[in-house]
JSON list of C-alpha atoms and ligand atoms in Angstrom, two decimals:
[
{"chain": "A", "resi": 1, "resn": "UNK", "atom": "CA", "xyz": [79.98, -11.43, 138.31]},
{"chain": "A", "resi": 2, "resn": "UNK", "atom": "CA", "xyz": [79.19, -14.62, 140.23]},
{"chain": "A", "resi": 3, "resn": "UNK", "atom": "CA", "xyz": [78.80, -14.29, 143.74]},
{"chain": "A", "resi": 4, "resn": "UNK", "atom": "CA", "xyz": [81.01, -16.34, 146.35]},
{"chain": "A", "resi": 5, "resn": "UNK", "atom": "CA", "xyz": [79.61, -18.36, 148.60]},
{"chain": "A", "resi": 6, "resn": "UNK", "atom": "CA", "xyz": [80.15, -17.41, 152.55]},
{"chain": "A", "resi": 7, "resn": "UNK", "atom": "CA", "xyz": [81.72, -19.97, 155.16]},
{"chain": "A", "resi": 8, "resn": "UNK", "atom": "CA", "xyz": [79.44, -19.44, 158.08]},
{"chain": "A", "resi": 9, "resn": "UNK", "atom": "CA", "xyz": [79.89, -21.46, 161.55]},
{"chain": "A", "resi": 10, "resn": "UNK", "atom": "CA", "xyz": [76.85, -21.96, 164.15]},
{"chain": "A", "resi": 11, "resn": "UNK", "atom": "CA", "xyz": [77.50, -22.75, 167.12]},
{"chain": "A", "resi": 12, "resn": "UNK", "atom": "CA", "xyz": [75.21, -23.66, 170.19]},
{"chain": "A", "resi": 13, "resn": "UNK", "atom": "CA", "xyz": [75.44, -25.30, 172.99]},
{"chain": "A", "resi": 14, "resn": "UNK", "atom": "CA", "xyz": [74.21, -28.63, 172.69]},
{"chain": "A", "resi": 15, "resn": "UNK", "atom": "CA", "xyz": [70.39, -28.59, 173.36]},
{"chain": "A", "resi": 16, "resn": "UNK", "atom": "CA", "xyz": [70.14, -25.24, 171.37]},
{"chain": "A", "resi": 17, "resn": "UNK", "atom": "CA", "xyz": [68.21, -26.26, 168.68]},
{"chain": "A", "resi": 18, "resn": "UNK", "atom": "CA", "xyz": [70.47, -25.44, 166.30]},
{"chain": "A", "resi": 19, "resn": "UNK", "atom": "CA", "xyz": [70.54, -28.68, 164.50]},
{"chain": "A", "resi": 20, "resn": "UNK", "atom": "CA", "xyz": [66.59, -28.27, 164.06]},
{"chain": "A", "resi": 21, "resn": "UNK", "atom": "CA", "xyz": [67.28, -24.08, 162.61]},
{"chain": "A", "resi": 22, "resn": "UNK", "atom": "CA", "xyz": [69.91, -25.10, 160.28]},
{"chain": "A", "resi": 23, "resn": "UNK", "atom": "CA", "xyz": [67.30, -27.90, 158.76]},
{"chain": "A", "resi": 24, "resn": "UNK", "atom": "CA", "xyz": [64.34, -25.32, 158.25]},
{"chain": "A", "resi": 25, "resn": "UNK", "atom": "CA", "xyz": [66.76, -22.60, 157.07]},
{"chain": "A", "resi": 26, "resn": "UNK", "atom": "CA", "xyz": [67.66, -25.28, 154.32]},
{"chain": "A", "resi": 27, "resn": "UNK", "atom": "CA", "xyz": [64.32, -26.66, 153.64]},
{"chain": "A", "resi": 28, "resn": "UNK", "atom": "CA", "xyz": [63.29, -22.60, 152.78]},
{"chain": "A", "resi": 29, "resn": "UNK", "atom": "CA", "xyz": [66.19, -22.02, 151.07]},
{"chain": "A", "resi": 30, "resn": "UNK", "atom": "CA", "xyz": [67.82, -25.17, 149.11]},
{"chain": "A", "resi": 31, "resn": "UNK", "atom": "CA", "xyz": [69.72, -22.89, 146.96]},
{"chain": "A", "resi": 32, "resn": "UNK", "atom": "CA", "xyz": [71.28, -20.81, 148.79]},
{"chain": "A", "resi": 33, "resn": "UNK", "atom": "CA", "xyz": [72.76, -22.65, 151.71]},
{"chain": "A", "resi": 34, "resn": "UNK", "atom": "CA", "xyz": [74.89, -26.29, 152.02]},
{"chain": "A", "resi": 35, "resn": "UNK", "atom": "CA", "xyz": [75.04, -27.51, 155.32]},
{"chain": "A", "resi": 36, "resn": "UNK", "atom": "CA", "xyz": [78.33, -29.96, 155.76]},
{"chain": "A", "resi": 37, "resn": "UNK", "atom": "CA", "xyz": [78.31, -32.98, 157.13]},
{"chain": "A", "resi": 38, "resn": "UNK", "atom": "CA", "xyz": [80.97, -33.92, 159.46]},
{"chain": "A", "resi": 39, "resn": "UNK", "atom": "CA", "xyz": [82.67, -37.02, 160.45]},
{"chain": "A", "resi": 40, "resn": "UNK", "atom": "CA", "xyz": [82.65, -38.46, 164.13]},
{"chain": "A", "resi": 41, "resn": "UNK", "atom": "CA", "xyz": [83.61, -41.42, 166.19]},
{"chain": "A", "resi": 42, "resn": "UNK", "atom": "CA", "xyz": [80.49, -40.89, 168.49]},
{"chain": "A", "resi": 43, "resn": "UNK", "atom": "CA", "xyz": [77.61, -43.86, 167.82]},
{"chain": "A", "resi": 44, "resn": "UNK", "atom": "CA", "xyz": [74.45, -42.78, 165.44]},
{"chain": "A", "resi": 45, "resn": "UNK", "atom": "CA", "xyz": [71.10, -41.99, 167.76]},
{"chain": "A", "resi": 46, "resn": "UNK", "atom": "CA", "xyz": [68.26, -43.43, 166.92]},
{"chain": "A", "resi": 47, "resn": "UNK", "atom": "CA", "xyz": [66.91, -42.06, 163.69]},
{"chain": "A", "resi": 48, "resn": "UNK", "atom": "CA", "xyz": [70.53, -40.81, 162.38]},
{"chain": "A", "resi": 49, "resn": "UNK", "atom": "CA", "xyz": [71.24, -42.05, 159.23]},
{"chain": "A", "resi": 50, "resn": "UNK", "atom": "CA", "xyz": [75.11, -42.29, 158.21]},
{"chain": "A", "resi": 51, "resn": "UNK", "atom": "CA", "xyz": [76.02, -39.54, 154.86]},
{"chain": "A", "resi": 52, "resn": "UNK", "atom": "CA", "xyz": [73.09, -38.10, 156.64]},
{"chain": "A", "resi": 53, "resn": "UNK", "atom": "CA", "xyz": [73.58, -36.52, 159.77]},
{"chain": "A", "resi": 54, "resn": "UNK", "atom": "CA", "xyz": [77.08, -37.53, 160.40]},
{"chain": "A", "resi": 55, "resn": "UNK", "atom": "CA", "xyz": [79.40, -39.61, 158.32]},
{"chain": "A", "resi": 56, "resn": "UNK", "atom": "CA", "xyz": [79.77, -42.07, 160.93]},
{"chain": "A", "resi": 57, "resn": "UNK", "atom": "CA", "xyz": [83.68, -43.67, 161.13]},
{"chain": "A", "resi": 58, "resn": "UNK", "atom": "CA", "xyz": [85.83, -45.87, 163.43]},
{"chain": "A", "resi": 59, "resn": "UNK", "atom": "CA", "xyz": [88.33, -43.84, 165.38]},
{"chain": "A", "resi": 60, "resn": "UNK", "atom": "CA", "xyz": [91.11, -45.37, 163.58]},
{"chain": "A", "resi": 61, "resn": "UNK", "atom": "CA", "xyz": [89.19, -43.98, 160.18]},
{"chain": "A", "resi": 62, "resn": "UNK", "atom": "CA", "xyz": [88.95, -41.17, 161.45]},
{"chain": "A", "resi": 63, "resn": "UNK", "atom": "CA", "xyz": [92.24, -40.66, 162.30]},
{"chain": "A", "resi": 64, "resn": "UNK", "atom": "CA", "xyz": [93.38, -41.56, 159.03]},
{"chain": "A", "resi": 65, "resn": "UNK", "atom": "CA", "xyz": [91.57, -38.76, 157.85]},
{"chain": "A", "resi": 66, "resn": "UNK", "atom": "CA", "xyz": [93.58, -36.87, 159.89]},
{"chain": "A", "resi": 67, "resn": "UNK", "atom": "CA", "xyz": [96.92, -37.54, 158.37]},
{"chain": "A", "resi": 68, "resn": "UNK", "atom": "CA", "xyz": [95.48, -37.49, 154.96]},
{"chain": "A", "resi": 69, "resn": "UNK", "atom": "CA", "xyz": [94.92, -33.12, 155.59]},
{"chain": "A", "resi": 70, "resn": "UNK", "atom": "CA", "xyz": [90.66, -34.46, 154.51]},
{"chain": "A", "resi": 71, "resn": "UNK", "atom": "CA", "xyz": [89.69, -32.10, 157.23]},
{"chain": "A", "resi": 72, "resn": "UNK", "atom": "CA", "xyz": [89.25, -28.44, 157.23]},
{"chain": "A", "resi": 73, "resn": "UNK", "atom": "CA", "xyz": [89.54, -29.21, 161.42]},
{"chain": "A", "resi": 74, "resn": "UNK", "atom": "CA", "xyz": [88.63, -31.65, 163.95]},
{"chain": "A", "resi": 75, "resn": "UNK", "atom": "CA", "xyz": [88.03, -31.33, 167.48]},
{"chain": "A", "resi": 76, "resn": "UNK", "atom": "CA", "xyz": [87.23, -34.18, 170.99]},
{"chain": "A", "resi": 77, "resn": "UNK", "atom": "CA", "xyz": [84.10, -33.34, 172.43]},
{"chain": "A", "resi": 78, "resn": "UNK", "atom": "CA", "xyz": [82.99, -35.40, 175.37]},
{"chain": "A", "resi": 79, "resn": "UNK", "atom": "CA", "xyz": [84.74, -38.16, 174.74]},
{"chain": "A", "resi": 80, "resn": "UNK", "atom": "CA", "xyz": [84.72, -38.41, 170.82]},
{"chain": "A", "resi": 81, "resn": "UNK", "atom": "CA", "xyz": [86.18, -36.68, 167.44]},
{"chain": "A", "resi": 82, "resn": "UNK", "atom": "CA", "xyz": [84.04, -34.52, 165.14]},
{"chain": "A", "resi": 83, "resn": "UNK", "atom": "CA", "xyz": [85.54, -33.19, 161.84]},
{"chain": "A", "resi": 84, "resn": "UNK", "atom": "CA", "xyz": [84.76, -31.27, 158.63]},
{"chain": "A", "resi": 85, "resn": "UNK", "atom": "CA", "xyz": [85.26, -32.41, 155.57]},
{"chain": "A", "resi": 86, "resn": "UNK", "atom": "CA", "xyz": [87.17, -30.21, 153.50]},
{"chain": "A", "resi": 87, "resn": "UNK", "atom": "CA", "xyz": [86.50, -31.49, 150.03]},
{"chain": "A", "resi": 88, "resn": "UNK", "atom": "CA", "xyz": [82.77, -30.57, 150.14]},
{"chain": "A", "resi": 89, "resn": "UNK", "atom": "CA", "xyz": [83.18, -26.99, 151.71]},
{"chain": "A", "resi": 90, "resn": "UNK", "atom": "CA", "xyz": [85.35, -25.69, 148.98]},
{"chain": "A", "resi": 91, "resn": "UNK", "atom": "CA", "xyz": [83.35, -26.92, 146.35]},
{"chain": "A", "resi": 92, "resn": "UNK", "atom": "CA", "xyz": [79.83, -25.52, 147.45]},
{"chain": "A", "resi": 93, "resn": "UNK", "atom": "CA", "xyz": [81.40, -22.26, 147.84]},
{"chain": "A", "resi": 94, "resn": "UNK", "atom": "CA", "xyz": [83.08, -22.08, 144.83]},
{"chain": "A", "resi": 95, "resn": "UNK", "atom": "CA", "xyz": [79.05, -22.78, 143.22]},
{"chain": "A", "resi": 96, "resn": "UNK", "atom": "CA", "xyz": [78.22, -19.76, 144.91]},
{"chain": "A", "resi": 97, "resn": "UNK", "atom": "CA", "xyz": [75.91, -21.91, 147.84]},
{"chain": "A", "resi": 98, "resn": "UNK", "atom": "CA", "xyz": [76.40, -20.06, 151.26]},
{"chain": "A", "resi": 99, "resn": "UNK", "atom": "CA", "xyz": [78.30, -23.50, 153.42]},
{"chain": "A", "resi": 100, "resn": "UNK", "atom": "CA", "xyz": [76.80, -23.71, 156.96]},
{"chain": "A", "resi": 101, "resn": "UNK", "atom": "CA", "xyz": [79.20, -25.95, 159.18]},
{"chain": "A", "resi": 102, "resn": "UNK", "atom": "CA", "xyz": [77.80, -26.84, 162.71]},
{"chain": "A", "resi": 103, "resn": "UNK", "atom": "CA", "xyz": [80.38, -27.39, 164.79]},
{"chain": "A", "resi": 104, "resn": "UNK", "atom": "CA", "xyz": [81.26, -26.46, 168.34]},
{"chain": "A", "resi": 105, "resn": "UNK", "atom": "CA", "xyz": [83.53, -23.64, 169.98]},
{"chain": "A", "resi": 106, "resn": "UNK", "atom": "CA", "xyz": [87.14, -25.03, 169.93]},
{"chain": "A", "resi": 107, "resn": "UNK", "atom": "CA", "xyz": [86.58, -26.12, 165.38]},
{"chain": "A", "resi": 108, "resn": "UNK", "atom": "CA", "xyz": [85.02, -22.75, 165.04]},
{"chain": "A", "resi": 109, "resn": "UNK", "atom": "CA", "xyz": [87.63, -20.85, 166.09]},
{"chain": "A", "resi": 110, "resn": "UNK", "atom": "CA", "xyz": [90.16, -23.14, 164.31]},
{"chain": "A", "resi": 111, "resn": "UNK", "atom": "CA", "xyz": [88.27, -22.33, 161.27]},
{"chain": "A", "resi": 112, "resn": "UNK", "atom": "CA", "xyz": [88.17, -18.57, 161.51]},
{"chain": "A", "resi": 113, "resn": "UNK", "atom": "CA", "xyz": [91.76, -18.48, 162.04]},
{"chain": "A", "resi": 114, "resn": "UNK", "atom": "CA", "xyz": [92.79, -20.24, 158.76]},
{"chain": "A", "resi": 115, "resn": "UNK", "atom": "CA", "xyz": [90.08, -18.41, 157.14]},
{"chain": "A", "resi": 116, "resn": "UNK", "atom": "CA", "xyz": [89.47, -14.88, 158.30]},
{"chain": "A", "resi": 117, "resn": "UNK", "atom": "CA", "xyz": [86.80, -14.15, 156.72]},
{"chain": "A", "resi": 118, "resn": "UNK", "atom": "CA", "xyz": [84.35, -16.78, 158.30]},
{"chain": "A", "resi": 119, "resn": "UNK", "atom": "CA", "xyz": [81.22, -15.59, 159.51]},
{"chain": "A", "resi": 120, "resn": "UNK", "atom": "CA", "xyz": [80.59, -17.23, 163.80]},
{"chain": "A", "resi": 121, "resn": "UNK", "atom": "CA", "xyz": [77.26, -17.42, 164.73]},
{"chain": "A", "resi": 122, "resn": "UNK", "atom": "CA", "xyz": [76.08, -18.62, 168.47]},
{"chain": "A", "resi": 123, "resn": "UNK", "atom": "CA", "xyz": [72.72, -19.88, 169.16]},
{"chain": "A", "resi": 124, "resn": "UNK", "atom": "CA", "xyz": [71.72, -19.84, 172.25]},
{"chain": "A", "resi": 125, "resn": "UNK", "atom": "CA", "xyz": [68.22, -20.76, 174.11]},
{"chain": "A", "resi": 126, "resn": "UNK", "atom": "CA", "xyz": [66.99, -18.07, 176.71]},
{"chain": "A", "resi": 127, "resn": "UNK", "atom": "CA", "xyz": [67.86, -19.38, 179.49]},
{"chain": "A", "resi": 128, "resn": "UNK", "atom": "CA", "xyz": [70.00, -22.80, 181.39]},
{"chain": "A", "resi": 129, "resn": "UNK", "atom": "CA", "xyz": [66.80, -23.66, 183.01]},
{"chain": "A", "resi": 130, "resn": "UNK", "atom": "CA", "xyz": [65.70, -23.78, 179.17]},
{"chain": "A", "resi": 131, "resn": "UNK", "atom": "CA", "xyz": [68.48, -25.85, 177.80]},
{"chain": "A", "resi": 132, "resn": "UNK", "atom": "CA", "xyz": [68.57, -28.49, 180.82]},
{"chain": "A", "resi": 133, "resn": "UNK", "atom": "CA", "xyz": [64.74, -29.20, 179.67]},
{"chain": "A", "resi": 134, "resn": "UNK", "atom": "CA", "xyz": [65.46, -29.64, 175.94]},
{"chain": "A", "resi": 135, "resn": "UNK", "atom": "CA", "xyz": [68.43, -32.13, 176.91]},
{"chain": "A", "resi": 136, "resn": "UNK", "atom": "CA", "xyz": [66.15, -33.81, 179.56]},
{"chain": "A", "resi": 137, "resn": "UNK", "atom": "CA", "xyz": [63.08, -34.18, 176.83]},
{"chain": "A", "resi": 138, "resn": "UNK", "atom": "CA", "xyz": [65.29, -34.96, 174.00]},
{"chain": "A", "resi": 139, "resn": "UNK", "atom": "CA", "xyz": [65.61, -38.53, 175.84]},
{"chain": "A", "resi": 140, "resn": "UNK", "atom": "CA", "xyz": [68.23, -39.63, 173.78]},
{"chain": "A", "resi": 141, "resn": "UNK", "atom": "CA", "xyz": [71.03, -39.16, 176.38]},
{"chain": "A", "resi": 142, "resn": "UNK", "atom": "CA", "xyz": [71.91, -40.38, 179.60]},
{"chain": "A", "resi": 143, "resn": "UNK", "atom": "CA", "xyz": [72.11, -38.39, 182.57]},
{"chain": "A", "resi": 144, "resn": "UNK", "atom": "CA", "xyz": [75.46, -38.75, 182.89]},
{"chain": "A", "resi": 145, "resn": "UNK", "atom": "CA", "xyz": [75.79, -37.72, 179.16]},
{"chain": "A", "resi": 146, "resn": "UNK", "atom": "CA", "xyz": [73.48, -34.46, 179.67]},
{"chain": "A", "resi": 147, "resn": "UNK", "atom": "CA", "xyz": [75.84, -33.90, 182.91]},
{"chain": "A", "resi": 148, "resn": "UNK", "atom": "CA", "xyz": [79.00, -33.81, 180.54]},
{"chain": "A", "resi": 149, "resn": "UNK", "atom": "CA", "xyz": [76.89, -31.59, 177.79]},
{"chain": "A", "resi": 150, "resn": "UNK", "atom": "CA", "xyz": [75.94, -29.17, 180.62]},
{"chain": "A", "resi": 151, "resn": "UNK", "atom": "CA", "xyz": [79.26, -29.13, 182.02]},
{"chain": "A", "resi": 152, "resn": "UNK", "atom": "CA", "xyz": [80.73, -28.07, 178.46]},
{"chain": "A", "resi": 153, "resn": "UNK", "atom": "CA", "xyz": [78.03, -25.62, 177.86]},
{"chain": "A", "resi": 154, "resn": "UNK", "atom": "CA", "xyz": [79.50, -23.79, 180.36]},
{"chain": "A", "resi": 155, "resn": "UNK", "atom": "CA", "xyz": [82.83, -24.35, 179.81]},
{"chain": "A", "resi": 156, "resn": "UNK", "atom": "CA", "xyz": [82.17, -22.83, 175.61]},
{"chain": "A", "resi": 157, "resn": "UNK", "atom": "CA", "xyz": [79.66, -19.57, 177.56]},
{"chain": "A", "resi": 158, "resn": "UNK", "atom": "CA", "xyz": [83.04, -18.53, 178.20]},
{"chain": "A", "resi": 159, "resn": "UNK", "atom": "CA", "xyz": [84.07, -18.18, 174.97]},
{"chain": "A", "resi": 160, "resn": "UNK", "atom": "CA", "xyz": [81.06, -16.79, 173.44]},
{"chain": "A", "resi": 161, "resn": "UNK", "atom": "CA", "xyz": [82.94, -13.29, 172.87]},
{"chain": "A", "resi": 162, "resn": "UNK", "atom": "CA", "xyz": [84.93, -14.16, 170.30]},
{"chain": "A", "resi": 163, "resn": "UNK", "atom": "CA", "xyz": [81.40, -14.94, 167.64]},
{"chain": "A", "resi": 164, "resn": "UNK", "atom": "CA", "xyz": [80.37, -12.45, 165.53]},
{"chain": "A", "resi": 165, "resn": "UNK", "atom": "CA", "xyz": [76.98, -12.72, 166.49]},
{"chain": "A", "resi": 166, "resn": "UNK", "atom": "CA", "xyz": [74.60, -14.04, 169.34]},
{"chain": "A", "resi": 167, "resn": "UNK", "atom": "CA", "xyz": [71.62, -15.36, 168.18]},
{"chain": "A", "resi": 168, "resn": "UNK", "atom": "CA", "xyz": [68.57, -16.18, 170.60]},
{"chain": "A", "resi": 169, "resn": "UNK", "atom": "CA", "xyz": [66.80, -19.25, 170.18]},
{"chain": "A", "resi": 170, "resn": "UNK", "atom": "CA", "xyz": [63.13, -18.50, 171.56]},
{"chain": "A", "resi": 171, "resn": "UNK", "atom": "CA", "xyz": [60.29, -18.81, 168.87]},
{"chain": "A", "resi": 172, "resn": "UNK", "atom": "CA", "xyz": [61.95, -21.37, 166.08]},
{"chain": "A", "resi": 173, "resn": "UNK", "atom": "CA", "xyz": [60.24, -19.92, 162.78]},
{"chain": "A", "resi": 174, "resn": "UNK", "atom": "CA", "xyz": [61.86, -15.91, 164.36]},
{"chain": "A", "resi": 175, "resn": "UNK", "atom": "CA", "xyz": [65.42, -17.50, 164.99]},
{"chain": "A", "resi": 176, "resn": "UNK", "atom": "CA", "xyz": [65.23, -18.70, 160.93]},
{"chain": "A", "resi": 177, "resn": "UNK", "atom": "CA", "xyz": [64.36, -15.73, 159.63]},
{"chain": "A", "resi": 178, "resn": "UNK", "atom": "CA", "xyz": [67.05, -13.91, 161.64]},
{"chain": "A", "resi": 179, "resn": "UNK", "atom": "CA", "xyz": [69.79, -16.21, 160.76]},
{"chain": "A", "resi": 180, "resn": "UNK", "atom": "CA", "xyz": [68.70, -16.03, 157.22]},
{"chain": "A", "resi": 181, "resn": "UNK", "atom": "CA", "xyz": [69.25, -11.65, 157.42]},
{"chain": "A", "resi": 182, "resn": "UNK", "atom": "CA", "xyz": [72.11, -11.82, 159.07]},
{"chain": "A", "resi": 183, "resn": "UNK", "atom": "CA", "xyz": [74.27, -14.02, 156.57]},
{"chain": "A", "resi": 184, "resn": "UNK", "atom": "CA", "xyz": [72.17, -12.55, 153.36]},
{"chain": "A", "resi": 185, "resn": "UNK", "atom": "CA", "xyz": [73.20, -8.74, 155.12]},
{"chain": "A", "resi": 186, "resn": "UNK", "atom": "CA", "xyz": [77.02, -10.23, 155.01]},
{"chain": "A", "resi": 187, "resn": "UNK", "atom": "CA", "xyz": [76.82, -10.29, 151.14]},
{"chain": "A", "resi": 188, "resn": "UNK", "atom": "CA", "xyz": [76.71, -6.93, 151.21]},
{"chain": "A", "resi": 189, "resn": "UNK", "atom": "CA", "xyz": [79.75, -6.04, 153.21]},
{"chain": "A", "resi": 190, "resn": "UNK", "atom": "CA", "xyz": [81.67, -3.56, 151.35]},
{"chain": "A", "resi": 191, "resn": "UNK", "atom": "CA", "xyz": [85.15, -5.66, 152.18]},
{"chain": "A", "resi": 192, "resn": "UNK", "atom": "CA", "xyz": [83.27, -8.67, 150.82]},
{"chain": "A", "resi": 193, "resn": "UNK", "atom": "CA", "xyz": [82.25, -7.14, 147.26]},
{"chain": "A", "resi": 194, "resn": "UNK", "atom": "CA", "xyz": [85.74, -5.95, 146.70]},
{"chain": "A", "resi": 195, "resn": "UNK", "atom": "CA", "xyz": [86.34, -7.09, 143.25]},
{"chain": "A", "resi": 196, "resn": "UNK", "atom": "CA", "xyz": [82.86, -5.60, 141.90]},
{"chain": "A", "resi": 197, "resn": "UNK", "atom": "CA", "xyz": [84.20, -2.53, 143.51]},
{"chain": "A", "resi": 198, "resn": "UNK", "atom": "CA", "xyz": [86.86, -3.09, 141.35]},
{"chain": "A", "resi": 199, "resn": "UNK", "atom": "CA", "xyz": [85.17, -3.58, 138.52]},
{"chain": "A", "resi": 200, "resn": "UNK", "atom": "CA", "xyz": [82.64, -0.40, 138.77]},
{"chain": "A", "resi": 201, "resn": "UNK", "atom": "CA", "xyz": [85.85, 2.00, 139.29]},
{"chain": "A", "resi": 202, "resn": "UNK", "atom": "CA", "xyz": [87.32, 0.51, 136.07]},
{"chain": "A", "resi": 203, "resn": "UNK", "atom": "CA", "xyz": [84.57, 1.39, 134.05]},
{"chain": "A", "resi": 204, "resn": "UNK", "atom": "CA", "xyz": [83.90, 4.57, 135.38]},
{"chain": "A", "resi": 205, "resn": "UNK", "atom": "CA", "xyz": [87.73, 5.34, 134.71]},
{"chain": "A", "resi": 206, "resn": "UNK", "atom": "CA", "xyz": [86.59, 4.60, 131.27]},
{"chain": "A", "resi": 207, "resn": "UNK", "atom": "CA", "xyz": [83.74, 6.95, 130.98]},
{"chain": "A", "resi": 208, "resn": "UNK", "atom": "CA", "xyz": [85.90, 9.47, 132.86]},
{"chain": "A", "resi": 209, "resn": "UNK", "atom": "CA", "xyz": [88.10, 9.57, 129.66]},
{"chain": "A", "resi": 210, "resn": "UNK", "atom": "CA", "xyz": [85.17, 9.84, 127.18]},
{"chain": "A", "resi": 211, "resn": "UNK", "atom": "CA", "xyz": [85.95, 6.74, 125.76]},
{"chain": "B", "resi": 301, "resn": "LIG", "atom": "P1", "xyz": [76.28, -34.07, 168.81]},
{"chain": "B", "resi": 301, "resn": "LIG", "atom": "O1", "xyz": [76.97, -35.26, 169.39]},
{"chain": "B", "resi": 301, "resn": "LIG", "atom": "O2", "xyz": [75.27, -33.48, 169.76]},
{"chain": "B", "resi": 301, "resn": "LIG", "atom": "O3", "xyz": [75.72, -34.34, 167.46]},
{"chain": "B", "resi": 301, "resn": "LIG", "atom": "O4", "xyz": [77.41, -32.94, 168.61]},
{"chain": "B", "resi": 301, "resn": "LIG", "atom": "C1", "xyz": [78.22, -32.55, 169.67]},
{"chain": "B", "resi": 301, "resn": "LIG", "atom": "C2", "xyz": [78.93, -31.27, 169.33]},
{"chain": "B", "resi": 301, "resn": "LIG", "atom": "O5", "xyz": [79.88, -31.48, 168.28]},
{"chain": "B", "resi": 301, "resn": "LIG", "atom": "C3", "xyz": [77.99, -30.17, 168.85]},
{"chain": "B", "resi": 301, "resn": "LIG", "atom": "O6", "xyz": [78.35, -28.96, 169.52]},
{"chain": "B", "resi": 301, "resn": "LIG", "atom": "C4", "xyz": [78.29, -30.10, 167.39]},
{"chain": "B", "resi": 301, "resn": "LIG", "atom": "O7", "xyz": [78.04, -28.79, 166.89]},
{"chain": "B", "resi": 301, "resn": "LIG", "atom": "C5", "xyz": [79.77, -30.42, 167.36]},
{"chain": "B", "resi": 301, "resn": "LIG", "atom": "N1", "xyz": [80.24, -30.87, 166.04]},
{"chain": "B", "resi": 301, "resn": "LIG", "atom": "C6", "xyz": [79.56, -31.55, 165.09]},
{"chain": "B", "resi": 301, "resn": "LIG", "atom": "N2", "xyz": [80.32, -31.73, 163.99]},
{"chain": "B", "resi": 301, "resn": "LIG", "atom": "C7", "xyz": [81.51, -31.14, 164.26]},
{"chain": "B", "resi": 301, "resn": "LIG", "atom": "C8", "xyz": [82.72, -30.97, 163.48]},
{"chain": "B", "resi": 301, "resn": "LIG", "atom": "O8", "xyz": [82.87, -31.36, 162.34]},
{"chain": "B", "resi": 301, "resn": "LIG", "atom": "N3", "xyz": [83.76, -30.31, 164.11]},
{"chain": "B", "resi": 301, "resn": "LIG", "atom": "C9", "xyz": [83.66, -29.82, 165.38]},
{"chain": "B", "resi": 301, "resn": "LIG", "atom": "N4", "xyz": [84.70, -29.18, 165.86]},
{"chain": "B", "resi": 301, "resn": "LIG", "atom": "N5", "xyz": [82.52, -29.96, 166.11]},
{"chain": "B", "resi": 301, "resn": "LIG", "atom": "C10", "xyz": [81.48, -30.60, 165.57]}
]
């Protein structure tokens, strides 16, 4: 029986270092995961490539996309619109590939509640003196940007509850391996392997009889 592929969400604040797990979890594992790429309306850094990191679009493209349903969800964050795809999602887990979508607190909860069954994951560095540094040495903001990011990350802390689970971003190479358990342990969640369930009772109805 082929396996399904599970929707999982990460989460971080920005400055995490999720962006950097997600790429090593796929580098060690290209078969098993997808990682979507989302739209936005925020410019490219330098470095990002468009169909890359982001699909980059206008906002009026974007908002096209809207009306056209071509997003799973969408959400503003600090001043611009992020999206997922939907096309792309549904196809990689219908190939069995576990879909990774990176997206922040208000699109993650949008997702789980049109499909229950999502697996939330926050990252989180050990500490705000921590995160402040990465955003500070990442150099690609200004400070009034990293202001706006630090403000949110506080503002999403709040809502950290509602993820299934809370991952800490210390020793890169540790965080990997743990994200990499915790959505391979998922596959074996007895609600998720209902129809092979299914399928073993059948056929030991069938030996039952003798037949
Ligand atoms: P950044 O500008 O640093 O690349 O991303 C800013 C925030 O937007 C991050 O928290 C990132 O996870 C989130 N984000 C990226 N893509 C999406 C998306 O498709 N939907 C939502 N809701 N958030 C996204």
């Amino acid at each position: 029986m082929k396996r399904k592929g599970i929707l999982t969400v990460v989460s971080g604040f920005s400055g995490s270092g999720k962006g950097t797990i997600m790429k090593q979890l796929l580098t060690e594992h290209a078969d098993t995961y997808a990682l979507s790429i989302s739209a936005t309306t925020r410019a490219p850094r330098p470095g990002e490539r468009n169909g890359r990191e982001y699909f980059f679009v206008s906002q009026e493209e974007f908002e096209e996309m809207i009306r056209q349903k071509k997003l799973i969800e969408y959400a503003r964050y600090v001043d611009n619109y992020y999206g997922t795809p939907r096309d792309y999602v549904f196809q990689q887990l219908d190939q069995g590939r576990d879909v990774i979508l990176e997206i922040e607190i208000q699109g993650a909860l949008k997702v789980k509640e049109a499909y229950p069954d999502t697996l939330l994951l926050f990252v989180s560095p050990p500490d705000a003196e921590e995160l402040k540094r990465r955003l500070v040495n990442r150099g690609t903001e200004e400070e009034a940007v990293i202001a706006s990011r630090l403000s949110r990350a506080w503002q999403e802390a709040q809502g950290v509850e509602n993820y299934d689970y809370f991952v800490i971003n210390d020793d890169l190479k540790e965080c990997v391996q743990e994200v990499h358990s915790i959505i391979k342990n998922e596959h074996a969640r007895a609600a998720r392997n209902q129809a092979l369930i299914e399928n073993i009772r059948a056929e030991l109805k069938s030996f039952a009889k003798g037949e």
